[in-house]
Amino acid sequence: MTGSAFHPDFALLFLNPREAATIDAIVGQIIPSEEGSPGAREAGVTEYIDRALSGFMRDLQPIYREGLAEFEAFAVETAGAAYLDLDGEQQLAVIAELDELSGARPDAFLGQFYRIVREHTVQGFFGDPAYGGNRDVVGWKLVGFPGAQWGYTPEQMHPGVDSTSIPILTVKDLYSRIGSMK
């Protein structure tokens, strides 16, 4: 991301563009993309976090504002530049150092902030797409989760069943089925 501008394909509701770009770079290091396997960026995790902070997680807004400011200072202190000005390997090194700090000093604010962002990254990657993340159900495809289902057949409940054979459904899919039953 070094030097490139972040252009979200969604409207920012809480984060400003620089904060969103920083969050996007962080989540991209927490769940990175690999060839043939989309990561947090492609899954829309930043959109999930932004939506959540403007809605049901709005009580965390001050923590994100302060956490992002402290995170930037940490990046400058440990890597010599703002996080967005670092290359991918340098960004990963900052995240690794922050992860280590998080474990060594669990009460440190920056470590707590990192754990919150990491948790929200997982939520955004594996949650229902209705909440803004898990775009194209990439998280569910990765782990073979069939998504939102009304129920399972007795055969599907047996141990060892291949859950990837069950069509993936989202909450939106279920609601559209209700609408088609009228």
PDB file of C-alpha atoms in Angstrom:
ATOM      1  CA  MET A   1       0.000   0.000   0.000  1.00  0.00           C
ATOM      2  CA  THR A   2       3.019   2.245   0.254  1.00  0.00           C
ATOM      3  CA  GLY A   3       2.180   5.623  -1.208  1.00  0.00           C
ATOM      4  CA  SER A   4      -1.106   4.476  -2.740  1.00  0.00           C
ATOM      5  CA  ALA A   5      -4.394   6.066  -1.845  1.00  0.00           C
ATOM      6  CA  PHE A   6      -7.189   4.033  -0.308  1.00  0.00           C
ATOM      7  CA  HIS A   7     -10.392   4.331  -2.318  1.00  0.00           C
ATOM      8  CA  PRO A   8     -13.169   2.403  -0.596  1.00  0.00           C
ATOM      9  CA  ASP A   9     -16.050   1.149  -2.713  1.00  0.00           C
ATOM     10  CA  PHE A  10     -18.419   2.005   0.141  1.00  0.00           C
ATOM     11  CA  ALA A  11     -19.410   5.197   1.946  1.00  0.00           C
ATOM     12  CA  LEU A  12     -17.450   5.813   5.127  1.00  0.00           C
ATOM     13  CA  LEU A  13     -19.795   6.251   8.073  1.00  0.00           C
ATOM     14  CA  PHE A  14     -17.374   6.771  10.976  1.00  0.00           C
ATOM     15  CA  LEU A  15     -13.744   6.444   9.921  1.00  0.00           C
ATOM     16  CA  ASN A  16     -12.103   9.231   7.967  1.00  0.00           C
ATOM     17  CA  PRO A  17     -10.253   8.209   4.771  1.00  0.00           C
ATOM     18  CA  ARG A  18      -6.813   7.996   6.422  1.00  0.00           C
ATOM     19  CA  GLU A  19      -8.166   5.970   9.356  1.00  0.00           C
ATOM     20  CA  ALA A  20      -9.982   3.661   6.952  1.00  0.00           C
ATOM     21  CA  ALA A  21      -6.797   3.209   4.910  1.00  0.00           C
ATOM     22  CA  THR A  22      -4.845   2.397   8.073  1.00  0.00           C
ATOM     23  CA  ILE A  23      -7.457  -0.090   9.268  1.00  0.00           C
ATOM     24  CA  ASP A  24      -7.510  -1.658   5.800  1.00  0.00           C
ATOM     25  CA  ALA A  25      -3.728  -2.071   5.883  1.00  0.00           C
ATOM     26  CA  ILE A  26      -3.853  -3.552   9.405  1.00  0.00           C
ATOM     27  CA  VAL A  27      -6.603  -6.068   8.625  1.00  0.00           C
ATOM     28  CA  GLY A  28      -4.742  -6.971   5.435  1.00  0.00           C
ATOM     29  CA  GLN A  29      -1.830  -8.092   7.600  1.00  0.00           C
ATOM     30  CA  ILE A  30      -4.033  -9.926  10.131  1.00  0.00           C
ATOM     31  CA  ILE A  31      -5.773 -12.010   7.449  1.00  0.00           C
ATOM     32  CA  PRO A  32      -3.613 -11.601   4.348  1.00  0.00           C
ATOM     33  CA  SER A  33      -4.523 -12.519   0.815  1.00  0.00           C
ATOM     34  CA  GLU A  34      -2.847 -15.476  -0.802  1.00  0.00           C
ATOM     35  CA  GLU A  35      -3.002 -16.676  -4.362  1.00  0.00           C
ATOM     36  CA  GLY A  36      -6.495 -18.069  -4.853  1.00  0.00           C
ATOM     37  CA  SER A  37      -7.535 -17.127  -1.309  1.00  0.00           C
ATOM     38  CA  PRO A  38      -8.903 -13.643  -0.653  1.00  0.00           C
ATOM     39  CA  GLY A  39      -7.989 -11.976   2.623  1.00  0.00           C
ATOM     40  CA  ALA A  40      -9.581  -9.404   4.905  1.00  0.00           C
ATOM     41  CA  ARG A  41      -9.282  -6.579   2.383  1.00  0.00           C
ATOM     42  CA  GLU A  42     -11.154  -8.442  -0.327  1.00  0.00           C
ATOM     43  CA  ALA A  43     -13.728  -9.618   2.217  1.00  0.00           C
ATOM     44  CA  GLY A  44     -14.624  -6.012   3.066  1.00  0.00           C
ATOM     45  CA  VAL A  45     -13.527  -6.156   6.708  1.00  0.00           C
ATOM     46  CA  THR A  46     -12.850  -2.404   6.779  1.00  0.00           C
ATOM     47  CA  GLU A  47     -16.437  -1.751   5.696  1.00  0.00           C
ATOM     48  CA  TYR A  48     -17.669  -4.069   8.458  1.00  0.00           C
ATOM     49  CA  ILE A  49     -15.599  -2.213  11.072  1.00  0.00           C
ATOM     50  CA  ASP A  50     -16.696   1.212   9.809  1.00  0.00           C
ATOM     51  CA  ARG A  51     -20.387   0.209   9.795  1.00  0.00           C
ATOM     52  CA  ALA A  52     -20.127  -1.397  13.221  1.00  0.00           C
ATOM     53  CA  LEU A  53     -18.460   1.699  14.694  1.00  0.00           C
ATOM     54  CA  SER A  54     -21.250   3.883  13.345  1.00  0.00           C
ATOM     55  CA  GLY A  55     -23.886   1.527  14.728  1.00  0.00           C
ATOM     56  CA  PHE A  56     -23.934  -1.184  17.341  1.00  0.00           C
ATOM     57  CA  MET A  57     -20.289  -0.682  18.384  1.00  0.00           C
ATOM     58  CA  ARG A  58     -20.423   3.125  18.534  1.00  0.00           C
ATOM     59  CA  ASP A  59     -19.281   3.000  22.172  1.00  0.00           C
ATOM     60  CA  LEU A  60     -15.865   1.960  20.797  1.00  0.00           C
ATOM     61  CA  GLN A  61     -15.463   5.104  18.670  1.00  0.00           C
ATOM     62  CA  PRO A  62     -13.176   6.867  21.187  1.00  0.00           C
ATOM     63  CA  ILE A  63     -11.066   3.718  21.526  1.00  0.00           C
ATOM     64  CA  TYR A  64     -10.592   3.538  17.761  1.00  0.00           C
ATOM     65  CA  ARG A  65      -9.716   7.244  17.476  1.00  0.00           C
ATOM     66  CA  GLU A  66      -7.152   7.071  20.300  1.00  0.00           C
ATOM     67  CA  GLY A  67      -5.957   3.612  19.246  1.00  0.00           C
ATOM     68  CA  LEU A  68      -5.280   4.664  15.675  1.00  0.00           C
ATOM     69  CA  ALA A  69      -3.348   7.712  16.878  1.00  0.00           C
ATOM     70  CA  GLU A  70      -1.253   5.568  19.235  1.00  0.00           C
ATOM     71  CA  PHE A  71      -0.816   2.952  16.523  1.00  0.00           C
ATOM     72  CA  GLU A  72       0.614   5.581  14.149  1.00  0.00           C
ATOM     73  CA  ALA A  73       3.031   6.748  16.852  1.00  0.00           C
ATOM     74  CA  PHE A  74       4.020   3.110  17.478  1.00  0.00           C
ATOM     75  CA  ALA A  75       4.708   2.564  13.767  1.00  0.00           C
ATOM     76  CA  VAL A  76       6.882   5.677  13.595  1.00  0.00           C
ATOM     77  CA  GLU A  77       8.730   4.649  16.765  1.00  0.00           C
ATOM     78  CA  THR A  78       9.323   1.034  15.716  1.00  0.00           C
ATOM     79  CA  ALA A  79       9.684   1.332  11.929  1.00  0.00           C
ATOM     80  CA  GLY A  80      10.595   4.968  11.391  1.00  0.00           C
ATOM     81  CA  ALA A  81       7.559   6.000   9.322  1.00  0.00           C
ATOM     82  CA  ALA A  82       3.794   6.234   9.302  1.00  0.00           C
ATOM     83  CA  TYR A  83       2.207   2.814   8.850  1.00  0.00           C
ATOM     84  CA  LEU A  84       0.817   3.597   5.400  1.00  0.00           C
ATOM     85  CA  ASP A  85       4.282   4.680   4.226  1.00  0.00           C
ATOM     86  CA  LEU A  86       5.777   1.277   5.063  1.00  0.00           C
ATOM     87  CA  ASP A  87       6.025  -1.586   2.590  1.00  0.00           C
ATOM     88  CA  GLY A  88       4.179  -4.851   3.238  1.00  0.00           C
ATOM     89  CA  GLU A  89       7.057  -6.558   5.060  1.00  0.00           C
ATOM     90  CA  GLN A  90       7.593  -3.550   7.309  1.00  0.00           C
ATOM     91  CA  GLN A  91       3.857  -3.382   8.045  1.00  0.00           C
ATOM     92  CA  LEU A  92       3.872  -7.060   8.944  1.00  0.00           C
ATOM     93  CA  ALA A  93       6.841  -6.499  11.266  1.00  0.00           C
ATOM     94  CA  VAL A  94       4.960  -3.691  13.055  1.00  0.00           C
ATOM     95  CA  ILE A  95       1.929  -5.976  13.474  1.00  0.00           C
ATOM     96  CA  ALA A  96       4.147  -8.797  14.763  1.00  0.00           C
ATOM     97  CA  GLU A  97       5.738  -6.461  17.294  1.00  0.00           C
ATOM     98  CA  LEU A  98       2.327  -5.185  18.346  1.00  0.00           C
ATOM     99  CA  ASP A  99       1.074  -8.755  18.712  1.00  0.00           C
ATOM    100  CA  GLU A 100       4.059  -9.516  20.935  1.00  0.00           C
ATOM    101  CA  LEU A 101       3.396  -6.378  23.007  1.00  0.00           C
ATOM    102  CA  SER A 102      -0.249  -7.405  23.291  1.00  0.00           C
ATOM    103  CA  GLY A 103       0.761 -10.706  24.895  1.00  0.00           C
ATOM    104  CA  ALA A 104       3.599  -9.364  27.038  1.00  0.00           C
ATOM    105  CA  ARG A 105       1.684  -6.364  28.383  1.00  0.00           C
ATOM    106  CA  PRO A 106      -2.017  -7.251  28.224  1.00  0.00           C
ATOM    107  CA  ASP A 107      -3.032  -4.119  30.152  1.00  0.00           C
ATOM    108  CA  ALA A 108      -1.273  -1.726  27.761  1.00  0.00           C
ATOM    109  CA  PHE A 109      -3.842   0.327  25.844  1.00  0.00           C
ATOM    110  CA  LEU A 110      -2.212  -0.253  22.455  1.00  0.00           C
ATOM    111  CA  GLY A 111      -2.198  -4.014  23.031  1.00  0.00           C
ATOM    112  CA  GLN A 112      -5.872  -3.901  23.975  1.00  0.00           C
ATOM    113  CA  PHE A 113      -6.638  -1.852  20.871  1.00  0.00           C
ATOM    114  CA  TYR A 114      -4.821  -4.363  18.698  1.00  0.00           C
ATOM    115  CA  ARG A 115      -6.808  -7.253  20.220  1.00  0.00           C
ATOM    116  CA  ILE A 116     -10.049  -5.352  19.511  1.00  0.00           C
ATOM    117  CA  VAL A 117      -9.069  -4.752  15.872  1.00  0.00           C
ATOM    118  CA  ARG A 118      -7.995  -8.391  15.512  1.00  0.00           C
ATOM    119  CA  GLU A 119     -11.346  -9.572  16.934  1.00  0.00           C
ATOM    120  CA  HIS A 120     -13.265  -7.231  14.635  1.00  0.00           C
ATOM    121  CA  THR A 121     -11.205  -8.495  11.694  1.00  0.00           C
ATOM    122  CA  VAL A 122     -12.284 -12.063  12.438  1.00  0.00           C
ATOM    123  CA  GLN A 123     -15.909 -10.945  12.875  1.00  0.00           C
ATOM    124  CA  GLY A 124     -15.842  -9.063   9.573  1.00  0.00           C
ATOM    125  CA  PHE A 125     -14.213 -11.948   7.737  1.00  0.00           C
ATOM    126  CA  PHE A 126     -16.557 -14.686   8.988  1.00  0.00           C
ATOM    127  CA  GLY A 127     -19.814 -12.837   9.790  1.00  0.00           C
ATOM    128  CA  ASP A 128     -22.841 -12.650   7.548  1.00  0.00           C
ATOM    129  CA  PRO A 129     -22.329 -10.271   4.590  1.00  0.00           C
ATOM    130  CA  ALA A 130     -25.389  -8.313   5.760  1.00  0.00           C
ATOM    131  CA  TYR A 131     -23.088  -6.578   8.246  1.00  0.00           C
ATOM    132  CA  GLY A 132     -20.676  -5.301   5.609  1.00  0.00           C
ATOM    133  CA  GLY A 133     -17.914  -7.892   5.654  1.00  0.00           C
ATOM    134  CA  ASN A 134     -17.401 -11.408   4.304  1.00  0.00           C
ATOM    135  CA  ARG A 135     -17.908 -10.089   0.776  1.00  0.00           C
ATOM    136  CA  ASP A 136     -18.727 -12.925  -1.630  1.00  0.00           C
ATOM    137  CA  VAL A 137     -18.826 -15.201   1.459  1.00  0.00           C
ATOM    138  CA  VAL A 138     -15.069 -15.703   1.143  1.00  0.00           C
ATOM    139  CA  GLY A 139     -14.695 -16.474   4.849  1.00  0.00           C
ATOM    140  CA  TRP A 140     -17.391 -19.136   4.776  1.00  0.00           C
ATOM    141  CA  LYS A 141     -15.954 -20.687   1.624  1.00  0.00           C
ATOM    142  CA  LEU A 142     -12.542 -20.830   3.265  1.00  0.00           C
ATOM    143  CA  VAL A 143     -13.791 -22.952   6.181  1.00  0.00           C
ATOM    144  CA  GLY A 144     -16.619 -24.810   4.394  1.00  0.00           C
ATOM    145  CA  PHE A 145     -19.439 -23.163   6.369  1.00  0.00           C
ATOM    146  CA  PRO A 146     -22.839 -23.258   4.634  1.00  0.00           C
ATOM    147  CA  GLY A 147     -23.957 -19.980   6.171  1.00  0.00           C
ATOM    148  CA  ALA A 148     -27.451 -19.145   7.337  1.00  0.00           C
ATOM    149  CA  GLN A 149     -29.690 -22.177   7.005  1.00  0.00           C
ATOM    150  CA  TRP A 150     -33.282 -22.789   8.097  1.00  0.00           C
ATOM    151  CA  GLY A 151     -32.201 -26.225   9.220  1.00  0.00           C
ATOM    152  CA  TYR A 152     -30.320 -29.344   8.203  1.00  0.00           C
ATOM    153  CA  THR A 153     -31.502 -32.726   6.986  1.00  0.00           C
ATOM    154  CA  PRO A 154     -30.816 -35.769   9.159  1.00  0.00           C
ATOM    155  CA  GLU A 155     -28.134 -36.799   6.640  1.00  0.00           C
ATOM    156  CA  GLN A 156     -26.434 -33.399   6.924  1.00  0.00           C
ATOM    157  CA  MET A 157     -26.273 -33.790  10.717  1.00  0.00           C
ATOM    158  CA  HIS A 158     -24.159 -36.972  10.580  1.00  0.00           C
ATOM    159  CA  PRO A 159     -20.478 -36.722  11.541  1.00  0.00           C
ATOM    160  CA  GLY A 160     -18.178 -36.456   8.573  1.00  0.00           C
ATOM    161  CA  VAL A 161     -20.696 -34.893   6.195  1.00  0.00           C
ATOM    162  CA  ASP A 162     -19.097 -32.665   3.567  1.00  0.00           C
ATOM    163  CA  SER A 163     -20.648 -29.305   4.480  1.00  0.00           C
ATOM    164  CA  THR A 164     -19.259 -27.776   1.284  1.00  0.00           C
ATOM    165  CA  SER A 165     -21.948 -29.741  -0.586  1.00  0.00           C
ATOM    166  CA  ILE A 166     -24.641 -27.637   1.145  1.00  0.00           C
ATOM    167  CA  PRO A 167     -25.401 -24.471  -0.831  1.00  0.00           C
ATOM    168  CA  ILE A 168     -24.185 -21.365   1.011  1.00  0.00           C
ATOM    169  CA  LEU A 169     -27.001 -19.052   2.077  1.00  0.00           C
ATOM    170  CA  THR A 170     -26.814 -15.590   3.619  1.00  0.00           C
ATOM    171  CA  VAL A 171     -29.410 -13.812   5.734  1.00  0.00           C
ATOM    172  CA  LYS A 172     -30.355 -11.882   2.576  1.00  0.00           C
ATOM    173  CA  ASP A 173     -30.950 -15.191   0.783  1.00  0.00           C
ATOM    174  CA  LEU A 174     -33.242 -16.358   3.573  1.00  0.00           C
ATOM    175  CA  TYR A 175     -35.223 -13.114   3.517  1.00  0.00           C
ATOM    176  CA  SER A 176     -35.602 -13.312  -0.256  1.00  0.00           C
ATOM    177  CA  ARG A 177     -36.994 -16.837   0.121  1.00  0.00           C
ATOM    178  CA  ILE A 178     -39.559 -15.586   2.644  1.00  0.00           C
ATOM    179  CA  GLY A 179     -40.600 -12.890   0.173  1.00  0.00           C
ATOM    180  CA  SER A 180     -41.028 -15.451  -2.602  1.00  0.00           C
ATOM    181  CA  MET A 181     -43.367 -17.539  -0.386  1.00  0.00           C
ATOM    182  CA  LYS A 182     -46.105 -14.876  -0.448  1.00  0.00           C
TER     183      LYS A 182
END
